[in-house]
Coordinates of C-alpha atoms in Angstrom, one line a residue:
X1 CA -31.7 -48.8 31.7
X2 CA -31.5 -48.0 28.0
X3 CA -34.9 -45.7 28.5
X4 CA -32.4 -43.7 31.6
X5 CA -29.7 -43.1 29.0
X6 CA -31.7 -41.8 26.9
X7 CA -33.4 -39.1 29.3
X8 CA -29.6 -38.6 30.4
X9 CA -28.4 -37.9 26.7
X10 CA -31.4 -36.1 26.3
X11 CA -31.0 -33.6 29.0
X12 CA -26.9 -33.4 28.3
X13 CA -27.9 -31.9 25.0
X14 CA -30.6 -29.4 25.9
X15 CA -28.0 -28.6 28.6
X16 CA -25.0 -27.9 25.6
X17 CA -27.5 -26.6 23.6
X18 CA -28.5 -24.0 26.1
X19 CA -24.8 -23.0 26.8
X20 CA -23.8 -22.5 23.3
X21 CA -26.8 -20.4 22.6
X22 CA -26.1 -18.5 25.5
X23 CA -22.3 -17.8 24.7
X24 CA -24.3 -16.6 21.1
X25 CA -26.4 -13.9 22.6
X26 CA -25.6 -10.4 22.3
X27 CA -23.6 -8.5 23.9
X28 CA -23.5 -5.0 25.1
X29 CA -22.3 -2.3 22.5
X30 CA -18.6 -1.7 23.3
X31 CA -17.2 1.7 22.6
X32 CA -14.1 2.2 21.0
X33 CA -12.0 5.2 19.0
X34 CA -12.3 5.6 15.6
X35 CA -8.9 6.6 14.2
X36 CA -8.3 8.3 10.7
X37 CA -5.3 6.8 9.1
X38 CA -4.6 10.3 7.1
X39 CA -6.0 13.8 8.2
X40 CA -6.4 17.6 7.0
X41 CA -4.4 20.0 9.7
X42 CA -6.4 23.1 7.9
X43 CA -9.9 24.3 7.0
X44 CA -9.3 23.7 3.5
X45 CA -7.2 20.4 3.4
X46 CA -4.2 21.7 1.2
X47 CA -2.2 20.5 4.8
X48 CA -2.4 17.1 5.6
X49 CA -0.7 14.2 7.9
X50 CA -0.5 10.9 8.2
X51 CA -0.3 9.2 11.9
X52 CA 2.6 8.2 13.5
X53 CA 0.6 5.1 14.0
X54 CA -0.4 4.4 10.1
X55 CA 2.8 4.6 8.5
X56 CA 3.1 1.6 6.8
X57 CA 0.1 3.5 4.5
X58 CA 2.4 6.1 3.6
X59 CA 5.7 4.1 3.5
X60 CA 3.8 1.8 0.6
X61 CA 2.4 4.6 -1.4
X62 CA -1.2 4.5 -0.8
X63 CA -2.9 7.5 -2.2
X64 CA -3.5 10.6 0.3
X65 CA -7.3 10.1 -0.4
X66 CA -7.5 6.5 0.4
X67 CA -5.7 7.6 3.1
X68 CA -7.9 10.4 4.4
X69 CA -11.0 8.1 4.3
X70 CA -9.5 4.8 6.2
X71 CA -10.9 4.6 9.3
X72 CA -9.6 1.8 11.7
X73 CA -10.3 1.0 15.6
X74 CA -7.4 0.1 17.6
X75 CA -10.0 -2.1 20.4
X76 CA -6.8 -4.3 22.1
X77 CA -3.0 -3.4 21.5
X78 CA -0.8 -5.5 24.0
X79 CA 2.9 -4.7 23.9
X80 CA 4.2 -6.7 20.5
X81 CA 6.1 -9.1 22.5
X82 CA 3.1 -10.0 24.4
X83 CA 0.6 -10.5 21.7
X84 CA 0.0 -14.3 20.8
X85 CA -3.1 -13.3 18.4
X86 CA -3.3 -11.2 15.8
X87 CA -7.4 -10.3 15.0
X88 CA -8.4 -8.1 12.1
X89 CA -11.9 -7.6 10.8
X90 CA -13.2 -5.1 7.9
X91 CA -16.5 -3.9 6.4
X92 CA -17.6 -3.8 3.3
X93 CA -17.4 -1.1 0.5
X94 CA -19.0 2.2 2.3
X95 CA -21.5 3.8 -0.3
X96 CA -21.7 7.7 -0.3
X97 CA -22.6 9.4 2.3
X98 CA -22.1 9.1 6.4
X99 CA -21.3 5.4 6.3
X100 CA -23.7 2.0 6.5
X101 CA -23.8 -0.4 9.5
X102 CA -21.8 -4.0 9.2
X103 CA -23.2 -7.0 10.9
X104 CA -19.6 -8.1 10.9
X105 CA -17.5 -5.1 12.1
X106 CA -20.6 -3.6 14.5
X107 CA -20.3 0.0 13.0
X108 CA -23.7 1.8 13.1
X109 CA -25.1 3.7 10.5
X110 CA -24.1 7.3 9.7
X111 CA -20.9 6.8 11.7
X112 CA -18.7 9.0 9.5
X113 CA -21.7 11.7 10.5
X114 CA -19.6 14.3 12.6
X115 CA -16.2 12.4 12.0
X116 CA -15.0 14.9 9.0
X117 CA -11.4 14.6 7.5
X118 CA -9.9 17.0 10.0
X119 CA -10.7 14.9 12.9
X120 CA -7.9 12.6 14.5
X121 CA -10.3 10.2 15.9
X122 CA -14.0 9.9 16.7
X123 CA -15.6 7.6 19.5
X124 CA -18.0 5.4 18.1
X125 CA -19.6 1.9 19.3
X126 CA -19.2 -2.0 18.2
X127 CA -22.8 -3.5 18.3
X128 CA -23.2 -6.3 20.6
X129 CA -24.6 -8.2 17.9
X130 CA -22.2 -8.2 15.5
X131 CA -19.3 -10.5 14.8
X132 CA -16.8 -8.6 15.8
X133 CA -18.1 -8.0 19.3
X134 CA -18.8 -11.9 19.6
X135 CA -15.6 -12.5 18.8
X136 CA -14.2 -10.3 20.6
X137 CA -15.8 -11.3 23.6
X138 CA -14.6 -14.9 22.9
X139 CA -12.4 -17.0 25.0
X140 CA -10.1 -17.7 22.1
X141 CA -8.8 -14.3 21.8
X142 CA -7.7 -12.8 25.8
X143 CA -7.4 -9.2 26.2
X144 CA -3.7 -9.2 27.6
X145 CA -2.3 -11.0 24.4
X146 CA -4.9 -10.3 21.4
X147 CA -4.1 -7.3 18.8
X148 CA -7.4 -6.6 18.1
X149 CA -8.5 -4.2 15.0
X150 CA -11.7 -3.3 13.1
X151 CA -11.9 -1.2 9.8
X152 CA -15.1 0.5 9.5
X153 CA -13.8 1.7 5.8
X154 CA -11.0 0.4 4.5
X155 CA -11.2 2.0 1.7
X156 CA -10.0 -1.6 0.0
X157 CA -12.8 -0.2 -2.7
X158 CA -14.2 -2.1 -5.9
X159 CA -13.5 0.3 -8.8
X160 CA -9.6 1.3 -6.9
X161 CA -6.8 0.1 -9.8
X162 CA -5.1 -3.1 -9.1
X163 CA -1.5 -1.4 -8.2
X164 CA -3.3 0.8 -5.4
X165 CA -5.4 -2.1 -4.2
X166 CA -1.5 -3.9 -3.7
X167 CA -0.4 -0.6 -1.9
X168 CA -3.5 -0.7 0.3
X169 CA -2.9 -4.2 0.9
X170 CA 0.8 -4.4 1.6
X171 CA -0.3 -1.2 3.9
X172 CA -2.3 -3.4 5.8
X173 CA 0.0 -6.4 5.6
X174 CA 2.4 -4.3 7.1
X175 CA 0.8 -2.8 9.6
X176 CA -0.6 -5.8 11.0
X177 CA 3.2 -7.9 11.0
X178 CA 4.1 -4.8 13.3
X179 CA 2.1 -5.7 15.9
X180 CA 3.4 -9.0 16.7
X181 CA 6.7 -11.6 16.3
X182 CA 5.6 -14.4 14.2
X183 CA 7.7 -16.5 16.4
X184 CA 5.4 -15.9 19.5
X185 CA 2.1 -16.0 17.4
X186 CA -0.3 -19.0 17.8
X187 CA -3.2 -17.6 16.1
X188 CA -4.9 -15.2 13.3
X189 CA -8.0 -14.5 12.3
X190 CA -9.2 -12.3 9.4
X191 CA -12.9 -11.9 8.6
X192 CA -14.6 -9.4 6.8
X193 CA -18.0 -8.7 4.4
X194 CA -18.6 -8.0 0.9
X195 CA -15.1 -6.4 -0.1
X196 CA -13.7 -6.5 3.5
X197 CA -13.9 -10.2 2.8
X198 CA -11.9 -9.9 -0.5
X199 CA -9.5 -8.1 2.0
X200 CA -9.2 -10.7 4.7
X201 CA -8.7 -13.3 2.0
X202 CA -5.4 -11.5 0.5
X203 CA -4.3 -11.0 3.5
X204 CA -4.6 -14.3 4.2
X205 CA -2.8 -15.1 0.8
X206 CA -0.2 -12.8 1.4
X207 CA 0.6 -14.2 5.0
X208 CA 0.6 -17.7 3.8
X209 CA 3.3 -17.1 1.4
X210 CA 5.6 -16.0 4.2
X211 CA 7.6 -18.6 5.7
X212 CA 7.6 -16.5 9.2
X213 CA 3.6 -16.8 9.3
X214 CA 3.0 -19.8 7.2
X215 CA 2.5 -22.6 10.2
X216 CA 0.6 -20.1 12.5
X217 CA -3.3 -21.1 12.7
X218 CA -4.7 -18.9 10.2
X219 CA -8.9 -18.7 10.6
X220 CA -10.4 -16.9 7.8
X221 CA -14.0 -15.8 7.8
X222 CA -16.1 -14.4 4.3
X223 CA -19.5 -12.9 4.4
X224 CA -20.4 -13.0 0.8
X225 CA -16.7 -11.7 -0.5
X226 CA -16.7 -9.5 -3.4
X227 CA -13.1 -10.0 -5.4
X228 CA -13.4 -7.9 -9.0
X229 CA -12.8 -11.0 -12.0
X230 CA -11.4 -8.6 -14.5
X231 CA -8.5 -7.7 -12.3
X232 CA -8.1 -11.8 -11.4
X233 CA -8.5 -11.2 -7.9
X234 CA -7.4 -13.8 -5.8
X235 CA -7.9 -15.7 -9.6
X236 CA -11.4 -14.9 -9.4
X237 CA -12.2 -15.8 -13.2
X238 CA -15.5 -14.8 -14.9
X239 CA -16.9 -18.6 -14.7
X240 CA -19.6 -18.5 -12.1
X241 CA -22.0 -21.0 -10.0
X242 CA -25.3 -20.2 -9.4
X243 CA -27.0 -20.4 -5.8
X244 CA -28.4 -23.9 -5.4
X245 CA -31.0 -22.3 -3.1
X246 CA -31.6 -19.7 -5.6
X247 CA -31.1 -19.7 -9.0
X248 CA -31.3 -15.8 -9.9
X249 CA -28.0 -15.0 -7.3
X250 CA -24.7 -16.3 -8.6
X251 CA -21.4 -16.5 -7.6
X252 CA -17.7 -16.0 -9.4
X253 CA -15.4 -19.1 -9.3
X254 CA -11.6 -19.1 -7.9
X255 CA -9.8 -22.1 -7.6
X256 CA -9.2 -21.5 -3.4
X257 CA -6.9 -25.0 -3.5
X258 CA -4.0 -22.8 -6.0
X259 CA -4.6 -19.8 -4.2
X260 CA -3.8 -21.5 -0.8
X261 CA -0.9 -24.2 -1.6
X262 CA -0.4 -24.6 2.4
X263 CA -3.1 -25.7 4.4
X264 CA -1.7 -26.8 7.5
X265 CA -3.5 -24.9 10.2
X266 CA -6.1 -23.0 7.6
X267 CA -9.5 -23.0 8.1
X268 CA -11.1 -20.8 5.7
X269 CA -15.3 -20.5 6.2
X270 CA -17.1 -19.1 3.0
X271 CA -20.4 -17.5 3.2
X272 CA -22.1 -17.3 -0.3
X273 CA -25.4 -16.0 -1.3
X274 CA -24.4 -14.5 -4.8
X275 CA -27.1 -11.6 -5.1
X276 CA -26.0 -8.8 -7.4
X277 CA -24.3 -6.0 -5.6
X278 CA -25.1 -3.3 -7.0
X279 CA -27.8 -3.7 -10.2
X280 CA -27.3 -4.3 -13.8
X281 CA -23.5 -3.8 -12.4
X282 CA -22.6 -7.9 -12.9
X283 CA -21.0 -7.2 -9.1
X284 CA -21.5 -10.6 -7.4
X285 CA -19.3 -12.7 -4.4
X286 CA -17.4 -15.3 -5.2
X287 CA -16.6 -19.1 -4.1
X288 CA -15.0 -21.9 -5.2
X289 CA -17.9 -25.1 -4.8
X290 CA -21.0 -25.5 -6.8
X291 CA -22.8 -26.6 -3.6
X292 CA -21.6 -26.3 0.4
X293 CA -19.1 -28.9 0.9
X294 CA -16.6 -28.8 4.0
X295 CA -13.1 -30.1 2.9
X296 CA -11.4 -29.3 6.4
X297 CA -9.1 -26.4 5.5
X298 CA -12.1 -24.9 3.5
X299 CA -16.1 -25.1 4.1
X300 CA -18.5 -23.5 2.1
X301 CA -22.5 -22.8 2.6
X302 CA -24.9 -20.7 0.3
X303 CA -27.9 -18.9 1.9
X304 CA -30.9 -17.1 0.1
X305 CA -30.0 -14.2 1.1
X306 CA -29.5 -10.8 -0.3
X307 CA -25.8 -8.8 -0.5
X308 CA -27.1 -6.2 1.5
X309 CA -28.9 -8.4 4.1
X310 CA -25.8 -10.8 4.8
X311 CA -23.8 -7.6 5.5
X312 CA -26.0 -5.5 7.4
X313 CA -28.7 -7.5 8.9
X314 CA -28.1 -7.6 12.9
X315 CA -31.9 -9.3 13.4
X316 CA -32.0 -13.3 14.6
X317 CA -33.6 -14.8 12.0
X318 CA -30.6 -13.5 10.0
X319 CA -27.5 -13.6 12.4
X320 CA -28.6 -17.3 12.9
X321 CA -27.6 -18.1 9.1
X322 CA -24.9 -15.5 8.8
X323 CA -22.9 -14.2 12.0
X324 CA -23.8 -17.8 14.0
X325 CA -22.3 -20.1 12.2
X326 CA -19.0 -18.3 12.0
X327 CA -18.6 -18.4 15.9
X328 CA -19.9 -21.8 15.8
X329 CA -16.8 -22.7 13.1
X330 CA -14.5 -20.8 15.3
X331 CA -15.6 -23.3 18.4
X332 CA -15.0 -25.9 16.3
X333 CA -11.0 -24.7 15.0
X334 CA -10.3 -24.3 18.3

């Protein structure tokens, strides 16, 4: 008898096992439209516009260049009184050039290539790999009542002064409150990489700290977030932890337990691997545990992994430390 339970358990968990790994595959690439939240009208940019759509940017005094180089996708937008999740996700910092792929948003490489500033909107494609895709694909998140956004730039940039990285972010904030009635909402979830994860976790903040959106499951997801210390970002201080699985990547500390005073309904994941961003620049992610710890409203795991890697990396061996265990902590909140 006890050996038949046994080949019964046994086979239940290849069986679960082989569903969840399954619901973890790719999908196909999913196109979407690119839209510029600012624009030039003429050859030489000295007319420009903000759209209709991307107000909020305007309204809160967000510079015309950050502006012209914000480039959001629109994938889901029910009518606001239908939407019952709100879903935002955002790349990291963009380097120079046409643009870098996300393993979190699905943006390709070179996807600013033939999008200039005078174009309104550009199609482009979410990789069925990536995060976003997965996520999007989920059955937390249905297509009749999920807003559904990705920033490929957010232009939410390192170096950007701390009164225009409010603007930006009350933009943002904003924007997003628009979309929905708090009073219908039953979910949100924010994720981003690198700085997009610095992003998601203001927003986070700044939502928590409203009374309207306070009790509303809030799911926040941070590949490697990047807040700058000298500008006490989310009271990221200059104190650090080093990476228990490798001691030359480090990671700033911030007290997440002050920066979150209500927890009901949070469930913050942290990815950490702490590797210099950019070198001899002292650029590094942050957390708030010396080693991974899972306190309910707030888990934490480090991986030896490079900055660049945990952001970009769409192969298995990686997505099954960085992009995997998200969905996994997802299944599990919900």
């Amino acid at each position: 008898m006890n050996n038949q339970i046994i080949r019964i358990l046994a086979c239940w968990v290849f069986f679960w096992g082989s569903i969840q790994a399954k619901a973890f595959e790719p999908k196909s690439d999913l196109s979407v439209s690119l839209e510029r939240v600012r624009y030039c009208q003429n050859f030489w940019c000295t007319q420009q516009a903000t759209q209709s759509e991307y107000l909020a940017w305007e309204q809160e005094g967000v510079s015309n260049t950050y502006q012209l180089y914000t480039q959001i996708a629109r994938v889901r937008q029910p009518e606001r009184e239908d939407v019952r999740n709100l879903v935002f996700i955002a790349a990291g910092q963009q380097p120079p050039g046409y643009g870098s792929e996300s393993a979190v948003t699905g943006q390709g490489d070179n996807f600013k290539r033939n999008c200039g500033i005078s174009e309104k909107s550009c199609s482009r494609s979410i990789d069925g790999r990536s995060l976003a895709r997965q996520v999007l694909d989920s059955e937390y998140f249905p297509a009749d009542d999920t807003f559904f956004a990705v920033a490929f730039d957010a232009q939410f940039n390192y170096m950007v002064n701390s009164g225009e990285k409010s603007r930006i972010e009350s933009a943002y904030l904003n924007w997003l409150k628009s979309k929905a009635y708090a009073s219908n909402l039953e979910s949100i979830y924010l994720a981003g990489s690198s700085r997009g994860g610095c992003l998601a976790m203001r927003l986070a903040k700044a939502l928590r700290n409203d009374p309207d959106f306070r009790s509303i499951r809030t799911i926040v997801h941070s590949f490697d977030g990047v807040c700058k210390w000298d500008q006490n970002e989310m009271g990221v201080t200059s104190s650090f932890f080093r990476n228990p699985e490798n001691s030359t990547y480090l990671s700033y500390y911030t007290d997440l337990n002050a920066q979150f005073p209500y927890k009901d309904n949070l469930y913050i994941r942290q990815l950490a691997g702490g590797d210099e961003v950019i070198e001899f620049t002292g650029v590094h992610s942050f957390v708030y545990a010396v080693e991974d710890i899972n306190l309910g409203w707030y888990a934490q795991s480090w991986v030896n992994l490079d900055h660049i890697t945990i952001d970009r990396d769409m192969y298995p061996a990686v997505r099954d430390q960085t992009v995997v265990p998200f969905l996994k902590h997802l299944e599990e909140v919900f």
